[in-house]
CSV table of C-alpha atoms in Angstrom, one decimal:
chain,number,residue,atom,x,y,z
A,169,MET,CA,69.6,-3.8,121.7
A,170,LYS,CA,67.0,-6.4,122.6
A,171,LYS,CA,67.2,-5.4,126.2
A,172,ILE,CA,66.5,-1.8,125.2
A,173,ILE,CA,63.5,-2.8,123.1
A,174,PHE,CA,62.2,-5.0,125.8
A,175,TYR,CA,62.4,-2.5,128.7
A,176,SER,CA,61.1,0.3,126.5
A,177,THR,CA,58.1,-1.8,125.7
A,178,ILE,CA,57.5,-2.4,129.3
A,179,LEU,CA,57.8,1.3,130.0
A,180,VAL,CA,55.3,2.2,127.3
A,181,LEU,CA,52.9,-0.4,128.6
A,182,LEU,CA,53.2,1.0,132.1
A,183,LEU,CA,52.6,4.6,131.0
A,184,THR,CA,49.7,3.6,128.8
A,185,THR,CA,47.9,1.7,131.5
A,186,THR,CA,48.5,4.5,134.0
A,187,ALA,CA,46.9,7.0,131.5
A,188,LEU,CA,44.0,4.7,131.0
A,189,LYS,CA,43.3,4.5,134.7
A,190,LEU,CA,43.6,8.2,135.2
A,191,GLU,CA,41.4,9.1,132.3
A,192,GLU,CA,38.4,10.9,133.6
A,193,VAL,CA,35.5,12.7,131.9
A,194,GLN,CA,36.7,16.2,131.7
A,195,CYS,CA,34.2,18.9,132.7
A,196,VAL,CA,35.3,22.0,130.9
A,197,ALA,CA,31.9,23.7,131.2
A,198,ALA,CA,32.7,26.6,128.9
A,199,ASP,CA,33.5,24.2,126.1
A,200,LEU,CA,30.4,22.2,126.7
A,201,LYS,CA,28.4,25.4,126.5
A,202,LYS,CA,30.1,26.4,123.3
A,203,GLU,CA,28.9,23.2,121.7
A,204,LEU,CA,25.3,24.2,122.5
A,205,THR,CA,25.2,27.8,121.4
A,206,PRO,CA,25.4,27.1,117.6
A,207,LEU,CA,22.3,24.8,118.0
A,208,LEU,CA,20.2,27.9,118.7
A,209,LYS,CA,20.7,29.3,115.2
A,210,PRO,CA,19.2,30.6,113.2
A,211,GLU,CA,15.9,31.1,114.9
A,212,TYR,CA,16.7,31.3,118.6
A,213,LYS,CA,18.8,33.7,120.6
A,214,TYR,CA,20.8,33.0,123.7
A,215,ASP,CA,18.9,33.9,126.9
A,216,SER,CA,20.6,32.2,129.9
A,217,SER,CA,22.4,29.1,131.0
A,218,LYS,CA,23.2,27.1,134.1
A,219,ILE,CA,26.1,24.8,134.7
A,220,THR,CA,25.4,22.2,137.4
A,221,ARG,CA,28.4,20.6,138.9
A,222,VAL,CA,27.6,17.1,140.1
A,223,LEU,CA,29.3,15.2,142.9
A,224,TYR,CA,28.0,11.7,143.0
A,225,LYS,CA,27.1,10.2,146.4
A,226,LYS,CA,26.3,6.8,147.8
A,227,GLU,CA,22.6,7.8,147.8
A,228,ALA,CA,20.7,9.0,144.8
A,229,PHE,CA,19.6,12.7,145.0
A,230,GLN,CA,18.0,15.4,143.0
A,231,SER,CA,18.8,19.0,142.1
A,232,GLY,CA,16.7,21.3,140.0
A,233,ILE,CA,16.4,24.6,138.2
A,234,GLU,CA,13.3,26.8,138.1
A,235,VAL,CA,13.0,28.3,134.6
A,236,PRO,CA,10.6,31.3,134.2
A,237,LEU,CA,9.2,31.5,130.7
A,238,PHE,CA,7.0,34.2,129.2
A,239,MET,CA,3.5,33.5,127.8
A,240,GLY,CA,3.3,33.2,124.0
A,241,GLU,CA,7.1,33.0,123.4
A,242,LYS,CA,9.0,30.1,122.0
A,243,TYR,CA,11.9,28.5,123.8
A,244,ARG,CA,14.5,25.8,123.2
A,245,PHE,CA,16.0,23.9,126.1
A,246,LEU,CA,19.5,22.4,125.4
A,247,PHE,CA,21.4,20.0,127.5
A,248,ASN,CA,25.0,18.8,127.2
A,249,THR,CA,25.7,15.7,129.2
A,250,ALA,CA,29.2,15.1,127.9
A,251,GLY,CA,30.7,16.2,131.2
A,252,LEU,CA,29.1,13.3,133.2
A,253,PRO,CA,31.0,10.1,134.0
A,254,LYS,CA,27.7,8.3,134.8
A,255,ASP,CA,24.3,8.9,133.3
A,256,ILE,CA,21.8,11.0,135.1
A,257,GLU,CA,18.1,11.4,134.5
A,258,ILE,CA,16.7,14.8,133.4
A,259,ASN,CA,13.1,15.6,133.7
A,260,ILE,CA,11.3,18.8,132.8
A,261,TYR,CA,8.1,19.3,134.8
A,262,ASP,CA,5.3,21.8,134.4
A,263,LYS,CA,4.9,22.2,138.2
A,264,LYS,CA,7.1,22.2,141.2
A,265,PRO,CA,9.0,18.9,141.7
A,266,THR,CA,7.2,18.4,145.0
A,267,SER,CA,3.8,18.7,143.4
A,268,LYS,CA,1.8,15.5,143.0
A,269,LYS,CA,0.0,17.0,140.0
A,270,LYS,CA,3.2,17.6,138.0
A,271,THR,CA,3.5,16.3,134.5
A,272,ALA,CA,6.8,15.3,132.9
A,273,LEU,CA,7.1,17.2,129.7
A,274,PHE,CA,10.5,15.8,128.9
A,275,THR,CA,12.3,12.7,130.2
A,276,LEU,CA,15.9,12.1,129.0
A,277,SER,CA,15.8,8.3,129.4
A,278,ASN,CA,13.0,8.2,126.9
A,279,VAL,CA,15.2,9.7,124.2
A,280,ARG,CA,18.7,8.8,125.3
A,281,GLU,CA,20.9,7.4,122.5
A,282,ALA,CA,24.3,5.7,122.8
A,283,GLY,CA,27.1,8.1,122.0
A,284,LYS,CA,24.8,11.2,122.1
A,285,ASN,CA,25.4,13.9,124.6
A,286,ILE,CA,23.3,16.8,123.4
A,287,TYR,CA,19.5,16.9,123.8
A,288,SER,CA,16.9,19.5,122.9
A,289,PHE,CA,13.4,20.2,124.0
A,290,GLU,CA,10.9,22.9,122.9
A,291,PRO,CA,7.8,23.2,125.0
A,292,GLU,CA,4.5,23.7,123.4
A,293,LYS,CA,3.3,26.2,126.0
A,294,SER,CA,5.3,28.7,127.9
A,295,LYS,CA,5.0,28.9,131.6
A,296,LYS,CA,7.3,28.4,134.5
A,297,MET,CA,9.1,25.0,134.2
A,298,TYR,CA,11.2,22.9,136.4
A,299,VAL,CA,14.3,21.1,135.3
A,300,VAL,CA,15.1,18.2,137.7
A,301,TYR,CA,18.3,16.2,137.6
A,302,THR,CA,18.3,12.9,139.3
A,303,ILE,CA,21.8,11.8,140.2
A,304,PRO,CA,22.1,8.0,140.8
A,305,ALA,CA,23.9,6.4,143.7
A,306,THR,CA,27.5,5.2,143.2
A,307,GLU,CA,30.0,3.4,145.3
A,308,GLU,CA,32.8,5.1,143.5
A,309,GLU,CA,34.6,7.7,145.6
A,310,ASP,CA,35.0,11.3,144.4
A,311,LEU,CA,33.1,10.8,141.2
A,312,LYS,CA,32.1,14.1,139.7
A,313,GLY,CA,31.1,15.9,136.5
A,314,CYS,CA,28.9,18.6,135.1
A,315,VAL,CA,25.8,19.1,133.0
A,316,VAL,CA,25.2,22.3,131.0
A,317,PHE,CA,21.7,23.6,130.4
A,318,LEU,CA,21.2,26.5,127.9
A,319,LEU,CA,18.0,28.3,127.1
A,320,GLY,CA,17.2,30.1,123.9
A,321,TYR,CA,14.2,32.2,123.0
A,322,LYS,CA,12.5,33.2,119.8
A,323,LEU,CA,10.0,36.1,119.7
B,186,MET,CA,69.3,-16.8,135.1
B,187,ILE,CA,69.0,-13.4,136.8
B,188,LEU,CA,68.2,-11.8,133.5
B,189,MET,CA,65.5,-14.4,132.9
B,190,LYS,CA,64.0,-13.7,136.3
B,191,ASN,CA,64.0,-10.0,135.6
B,192,LYS,CA,62.2,-10.6,132.3
B,193,ILE,CA,59.6,-12.7,134.0
B,194,PHE,CA,59.1,-10.2,136.8
B,195,PHE,CA,58.6,-7.2,134.4
B,196,THR,CA,56.3,-9.2,132.2
B,197,LEU,CA,54.1,-10.2,135.1
B,198,LEU,CA,54.2,-6.6,136.4
B,199,SER,CA,53.1,-5.1,133.0
B,200,SER,CA,50.4,-7.8,132.6
B,201,SER,CA,48.9,-6.9,136.0
B,202,PHE,CA,48.8,-3.2,135.0
B,203,LEU,CA,47.1,-4.2,131.7
B,204,TRP,CA,44.6,-6.3,133.5
B,205,PHE,CA,43.9,-3.5,136.0
B,206,ALA,CA,43.3,-1.0,133.3
B,207,CYS,CA,41.0,-3.3,131.3
B,208,GLU,CA,38.9,-4.0,134.4
B,209,SER,CA,38.5,-0.2,135.0
B,210,ASN,CA,37.3,0.3,131.4
B,211,ASN,CA,34.9,-2.7,131.7
B,212,GLU,CA,33.4,-1.1,134.8
B,213,LYS,CA,32.9,2.2,133.0
B,214,VAL,CA,31.2,0.4,130.1
B,215,THR,CA,29.0,-1.5,132.5
B,216,SER,CA,28.0,1.6,134.4
B,217,GLU,CA,27.0,3.4,131.2
B,218,GLU,CA,24.8,0.5,130.2
B,219,GLU,CA,23.0,0.4,133.6
B,220,VAL,CA,19.5,1.9,133.6
B,221,VAL,CA,19.3,4.9,135.9
B,222,GLU,CA,17.2,3.8,138.7
B,223,GLU,CA,13.9,5.6,139.4
B,224,VAL,CA,14.2,7.7,142.5
B,225,GLU,CA,11.2,9.4,144.1
B,226,VAL,CA,13.1,11.9,146.1
B,227,ALA,CA,11.5,15.2,147.0
B,228,THR,CA,13.6,18.1,145.7
B,229,GLU,CA,14.2,20.5,148.5
B,230,GLU,CA,14.4,24.3,148.1
B,231,GLU,CA,18.1,24.2,149.0
B,232,SER,CA,18.9,22.0,146.0
B,233,MET,CA,17.1,24.3,143.6
B,234,SER,CA,18.7,27.0,141.5
B,235,TYR,CA,16.8,29.9,139.8
B,236,LEU,CA,17.4,30.8,136.2
B,237,LEU,CA,17.2,34.5,135.5
B,238,PRO,CA,16.3,35.7,132.0
B,239,SER,CA,18.4,38.0,130.0
B,240,PRO,CA,17.6,41.8,130.2
B,241,LEU,CA,17.5,41.7,126.4
B,242,GLN,CA,14.7,39.1,126.3
B,243,ILE,CA,12.6,41.1,128.8
B,244,ALA,CA,13.2,44.3,126.8
B,245,GLU,CA,12.3,42.6,123.5
B,246,ILE,CA,9.1,41.2,125.0
B,247,PHE,CA,8.2,44.7,126.4
B,248,LYS,CA,9.0,46.2,123.0
B,249,ASN,CA,6.6,43.8,121.3
B,250,SER,CA,4.0,44.8,123.8
B,251,GLY,CA,4.3,48.5,123.1
B,252,LEU,CA,7.4,49.8,124.9
B,253,THR,CA,8.4,52.8,122.9
B,254,TYR,CA,11.5,55.0,123.1
B,255,ILE,CA,11.4,58.0,125.3
B,256,GLY,CA,14.6,60.1,125.4
B,257,ASP,CA,16.3,60.8,128.7
B,258,LEU,CA,14.5,58.1,130.6
B,259,THR,CA,17.7,56.0,130.9
B,260,ASN,CA,20.3,56.4,133.5
B,261,SER,CA,22.9,59.1,132.8
B,262,THR,CA,26.3,57.7,131.9
B,263,ASP,CA,27.8,60.6,134.0
B,264,LEU,CA,26.7,58.9,137.2
B,265,ALA,CA,29.0,55.9,136.5
B,266,ALA,CA,31.9,57.7,138.1
B,267,SER,CA,30.0,58.0,141.4
B,268,TYR,CA,29.5,54.2,141.8
B,269,ASN,CA,32.4,53.4,144.1
B,270,THR,CA,31.2,50.4,146.1
B,271,LYS,CA,31.2,46.9,144.6
B,272,TYR,CA,27.5,46.7,145.4
B,273,SER,CA,26.5,49.9,143.5
B,274,GLN,CA,28.8,48.9,140.6
B,275,LYS,CA,27.2,45.6,140.2
B,276,LEU,CA,23.6,47.0,140.5
B,277,ASN,CA,24.3,49.7,138.0
B,278,PHE,CA,26.1,47.5,135.7
B,279,GLY,CA,22.8,45.8,135.4
B,280,VAL,CA,21.0,49.1,135.1
B,281,TYR,CA,23.2,50.2,132.2
B,282,SER,CA,22.9,46.7,130.6
B,283,ALA,CA,19.1,47.2,130.5
B,284,ASP,CA,19.6,50.8,129.1
B,285,MET,CA,21.8,49.4,126.4
B,286,ALA,CA,19.2,46.8,125.5
B,287,TYR,CA,16.5,49.5,125.5
B,288,CYS,CA,18.5,51.6,123.1
B,289,ILE,CA,19.4,48.6,120.8
B,290,ILE,CA,15.7,47.5,120.5
B,291,ASN,CA,14.8,51.1,119.7
B,292,ASN,CA,17.5,51.6,117.1
B,293,GLN,CA,19.3,54.2,119.2
B,294,THR,CA,22.7,52.7,118.2
B,295,GLN,CA,24.9,55.7,119.2
B,296,SER,CA,23.3,55.7,122.6
B,297,ALA,CA,23.9,51.9,122.8
B,298,ILE,CA,27.5,52.4,122.0
B,299,ASN,CA,27.8,55.1,124.7
B,300,TYR,CA,26.3,52.6,127.2
B,301,LEU,CA,28.7,49.9,126.0
B,302,SER,CA,31.6,52.3,126.8
B,303,THR,CA,30.1,53.0,130.3
B,304,LEU,CA,29.8,49.2,130.9
B,305,ARG,CA,33.4,48.7,129.9
B,306,GLY,CA,34.4,51.4,132.3
B,307,LEU,CA,32.4,49.8,135.1
B,308,SER,CA,33.8,46.4,134.3
B,309,GLU,CA,37.3,47.7,134.9
B,310,LYS,CA,36.3,48.9,138.3
B,311,MET,CA,34.8,45.5,139.0
B,312,TRP,CA,37.9,43.7,137.6
B,313,MET,CA,35.8,42.2,134.8
B,314,THR,CA,37.6,43.6,131.8
B,315,ASP,CA,37.8,40.2,130.1
B,316,VAL,CA,34.1,40.4,129.4
B,317,PHE,CA,34.7,43.1,126.8
B,318,ASN,CA,38.2,42.3,125.5
B,319,THR,CA,38.7,40.9,122.0
B,320,MET,CA,35.0,41.3,121.1
B,321,GLY,CA,35.3,44.5,119.1
B,322,LEU,CA,31.7,45.2,120.2
B,323,SER,CA,31.8,48.9,119.4
B,324,LYS,CA,32.8,48.2,115.9
B,325,ARG,CA,30.2,45.5,115.5
B,326,LEU,CA,27.5,47.9,116.7
B,327,GLU,CA,28.7,50.6,114.4
B,328,ASN,CA,28.7,48.3,111.4
B,329,ASN,CA,25.2,47.1,112.1
B,330,VAL,CA,23.3,50.4,112.6
B,331,GLY,CA,19.7,49.8,111.6
B,332,GLU,CA,20.2,46.1,111.5
B,333,GLN,CA,17.9,45.1,114.4
B,334,ASP,CA,18.5,41.4,114.3
B,335,SER,CA,22.3,41.8,114.2
B,336,LEU,CA,22.2,44.3,117.0
B,337,THR,CA,20.2,42.0,119.3
B,338,THR,CA,22.5,39.1,118.4
B,339,ILE,CA,25.5,41.2,119.4
B,340,MET,CA,23.8,42.0,122.7
B,341,ALA,CA,23.1,38.2,123.2
B,342,ASP,CA,26.7,37.5,122.5
B,343,LEU,CA,27.7,39.9,125.3
B,344,GLN,CA,25.3,38.1,127.6
B,345,ILE,CA,26.9,34.8,126.9
B,346,ARG,CA,30.3,36.3,127.5
B,347,LEU,CA,29.2,37.8,130.8
B,348,ASP,CA,27.7,34.5,131.9
B,349,ASN,CA,30.8,32.6,131.0
B,350,TYR,CA,33.0,35.0,132.7
B,351,LEU,CA,31.0,34.9,136.0
B,352,ASP,CA,31.0,31.1,135.9
B,353,GLU,CA,34.6,30.6,135.0
B,354,ASN,CA,35.7,33.0,137.7
B,355,GLY,CA,33.5,31.6,140.5
B,356,MET,CA,31.4,34.8,140.6
B,357,GLY,CA,28.0,33.1,140.7
B,358,TYR,CA,27.1,35.5,143.6
B,359,THR,CA,27.5,38.5,141.3
B,360,GLY,CA,25.0,37.4,138.6
B,361,PRO,CA,21.8,37.9,140.7
B,362,VAL,CA,22.9,41.4,141.8
B,363,ILE,CA,23.6,42.5,138.2
B,364,PHE,CA,20.3,41.0,137.1
B,365,ALA,CA,18.5,42.8,139.9
B,366,GLY,CA,19.7,46.1,138.6
B,367,ALA,CA,18.8,45.2,135.1
B,368,TRP,CA,15.3,44.0,136.1
B,369,ILE,CA,14.5,47.0,138.1
B,370,GLU,CA,15.7,49.3,135.3
B,371,THR,CA,13.6,47.4,132.7
B,372,MET,CA,10.5,47.5,134.9
B,373,TYR,CA,11.2,51.2,135.4
B,374,LEU,CA,11.3,51.8,131.7
B,375,GLY,CA,8.1,49.8,131.2
B,376,ALA,CA,6.3,51.6,134.0
B,377,LYS,CA,7.4,55.1,132.8
B,378,VAL,CA,6.3,54.4,129.2
B,379,ASN,CA,3.0,53.0,130.4
B,380,GLN,CA,2.4,56.1,132.5
B,381,ALA,CA,3.0,58.2,129.4
B,382,ASN,CA,0.8,56.1,127.2
B,383,SER,CA,-1.2,53.3,128.9
B,384,ASN,CA,-1.2,50.0,127.1
B,385,GLU,CA,-3.0,46.8,128.2
B,386,LYS,CA,-0.4,44.5,126.6
B,387,LEU,CA,2.5,46.3,128.4
B,388,ILE,CA,0.6,46.2,131.6
B,389,TYR,CA,0.2,42.4,131.1
B,390,ARG,CA,3.9,42.1,130.6
B,391,LEU,CA,4.7,44.2,133.6
B,392,THR,CA,2.4,41.9,135.7
B,393,GLU,CA,3.9,38.8,134.2
B,394,GLN,CA,7.3,39.8,135.7
B,395,SER,CA,6.1,38.4,139.0
B,396,VAL,CA,7.4,35.0,138.0
B,397,VAL,CA,10.9,36.5,137.4
B,398,LEU,CA,10.8,38.5,140.7
B,399,GLU,CA,10.0,35.2,142.5
B,400,ASN,CA,13.2,33.7,141.1
B,401,LEU,CA,15.2,36.8,141.7
B,402,LEU,CA,14.3,37.0,145.3
B,403,LYS,CA,15.2,33.3,145.8
B,404,ALA,CA,18.5,33.7,144.0
B,405,LEU,CA,19.4,36.7,146.1
B,406,GLU,CA,18.5,34.9,149.3
B,407,GLN,CA,20.8,32.1,148.3
B,408,ILE,CA,23.8,34.4,148.1
B,409,ASN,CA,22.8,36.5,151.1
B,410,GLU,CA,24.8,34.6,153.7
B,411,ASP,CA,26.5,37.7,155.0
B,412,ASN,CA,23.3,39.8,154.8
B,413,ASP,CA,24.9,42.1,152.3
B,414,PHE,CA,21.6,42.3,150.3
B,415,ASP,CA,19.1,42.6,153.1
B,416,GLU,CA,18.0,46.0,152.0
B,417,LEU,CA,17.7,45.1,148.3
B,418,ILE,CA,15.7,41.9,149.2
B,419,ALA,CA,13.4,43.9,151.5
B,420,ASP,CA,12.8,46.5,148.8
B,421,LEU,CA,12.0,43.8,146.2
B,422,LYS,CA,9.7,42.1,148.6
B,423,VAL,CA,7.7,45.3,148.9
B,424,ILE,CA,7.3,45.3,145.2
B,425,ASN,CA,6.4,41.6,145.2
B,426,GLU,CA,3.5,42.2,147.5
B,427,ASN,CA,1.8,44.0,144.6
B,428,PHE,CA,1.6,40.6,142.9
B,429,ASP,CA,-0.1,38.7,145.8
B,430,VAL,CA,-3.5,39.4,144.2
B,431,LEU,CA,-2.4,37.3,141.2
B,432,GLU,CA,-2.3,34.1,143.3
B,433,GLU,CA,-6.1,34.2,143.7
B,434,SER,CA,-6.6,32.8,140.2
B,435,GLU,CA,-4.9,32.4,136.8
B,436,GLU,CA,-7.2,35.1,135.3
B,437,ALA,CA,-6.4,37.6,138.1
B,438,LYS,CA,-4.8,40.8,137.0
B,439,LEU,CA,-3.8,44.1,138.5
B,440,SER,CA,-6.2,47.0,138.6
B,441,ASN,CA,-5.2,50.4,137.2
B,442,GLU,CA,-4.7,51.6,140.8
B,443,GLN,CA,-2.5,48.6,141.6
B,444,VAL,CA,-0.5,49.1,138.4
B,445,GLU,CA,0.1,52.7,139.4
B,446,LYS,CA,1.1,51.7,142.9
B,447,LEU,CA,3.5,49.1,141.5
B,448,SER,CA,4.9,51.7,139.0
B,449,VAL,CA,5.6,54.3,141.8
B,450,GLN,CA,7.4,51.7,143.9
B,451,ILE,CA,9.5,50.6,141.0
B,452,ILE,CA,10.4,54.2,140.1
B,453,ASP,CA,11.3,55.0,143.7
B,454,LEU,CA,13.5,51.9,144.0
B,455,ARG,CA,15.2,52.5,140.7
B,456,ASN,CA,16.0,56.1,141.6
B,457,LYS,CA,17.4,54.9,145.0
B,458,ILE,CA,19.7,52.5,143.2
B,459,ILE,CA,21.1,55.0,140.6
B,460,LYS,CA,21.6,57.7,143.1
B,461,ASN,CA,23.8,55.3,145.1
């Protein structure tokens, strides 16, 4: 009996530690998007969305989204970062990322909170904007995840 | 003795696994606490993607700027049976989506339901039936006749469903083509209504679409590896040339002649698409 208990305990320990090691941030993009859509209500309607799948590299890099907005309308930008195993930076610029005259209208690191994955931004003026993701370098192999961006509008 | 050795062995083995797992978790905690380094890296065109607005949003903006309902402007549902290539199906799925949005925002609910049925039929040809299953859309539309907000919410729900479907099924290359059809149809409706009853606000909104066309062209070029969309891109570039004058200054706008030229080109392109 003691043997059974002992070896069972070892087995449980082995299985638990293996599960801990294999635990990865799951990127079920549809679920991440579902968490965002209720945040549009009641004033905003869904317009469009973009799921960016991230494969971390040994060097930092950027990717971006051009977002056309219409003059005089109100918009809500929503981001869900729960699908990322490692934090990225998110900036929203008023000009192309390569422009030296761009202004950052939103910077995630300025508002990031521990345990929080969903962030919102509502621009004061509506014109074409540029979402830029900066993905940091990592030595880890095959590290990947996703970030979901959703845009709502209000007329 | 042997039993004791086995116990020691398994204890050491399990301890090493525990230590290994704890180290992995510690690394994860550490990485989450690290400040993301500042990187000044130029974002190249290849790493950009281009968001395309929903046809519903564009239709609503046009509506608020004077887009009225003119019967028989929209594409006949009878033509749906003639769209037998994937390309024409995708483009005209977009066209009918825009027509449905036009009907919804103008309280033409029965027509909207007819277009919904046409879209469902086209989606079957395109193997996209899941977009419409389990939504009970027709019933929802019928139950909300005259309820403008509810009708547009239903259409927005359909857009979410379509976007999710395209993403989950790796059909990102389909979205820009569907949108192209929707955008051309919406511009066509705006141009025709403006021709019937000229309106400065509507002209402004038609002109403003240059920012969307820019994104649409780039999105199409990104998916044009096999040159399947050369003709569509070329046709849209011709339309885009009308907006070159706007780059002169922020206050620049199209003259009446330029608006008429743009309208004629849009109408011609739209008729080319729906006639297959």
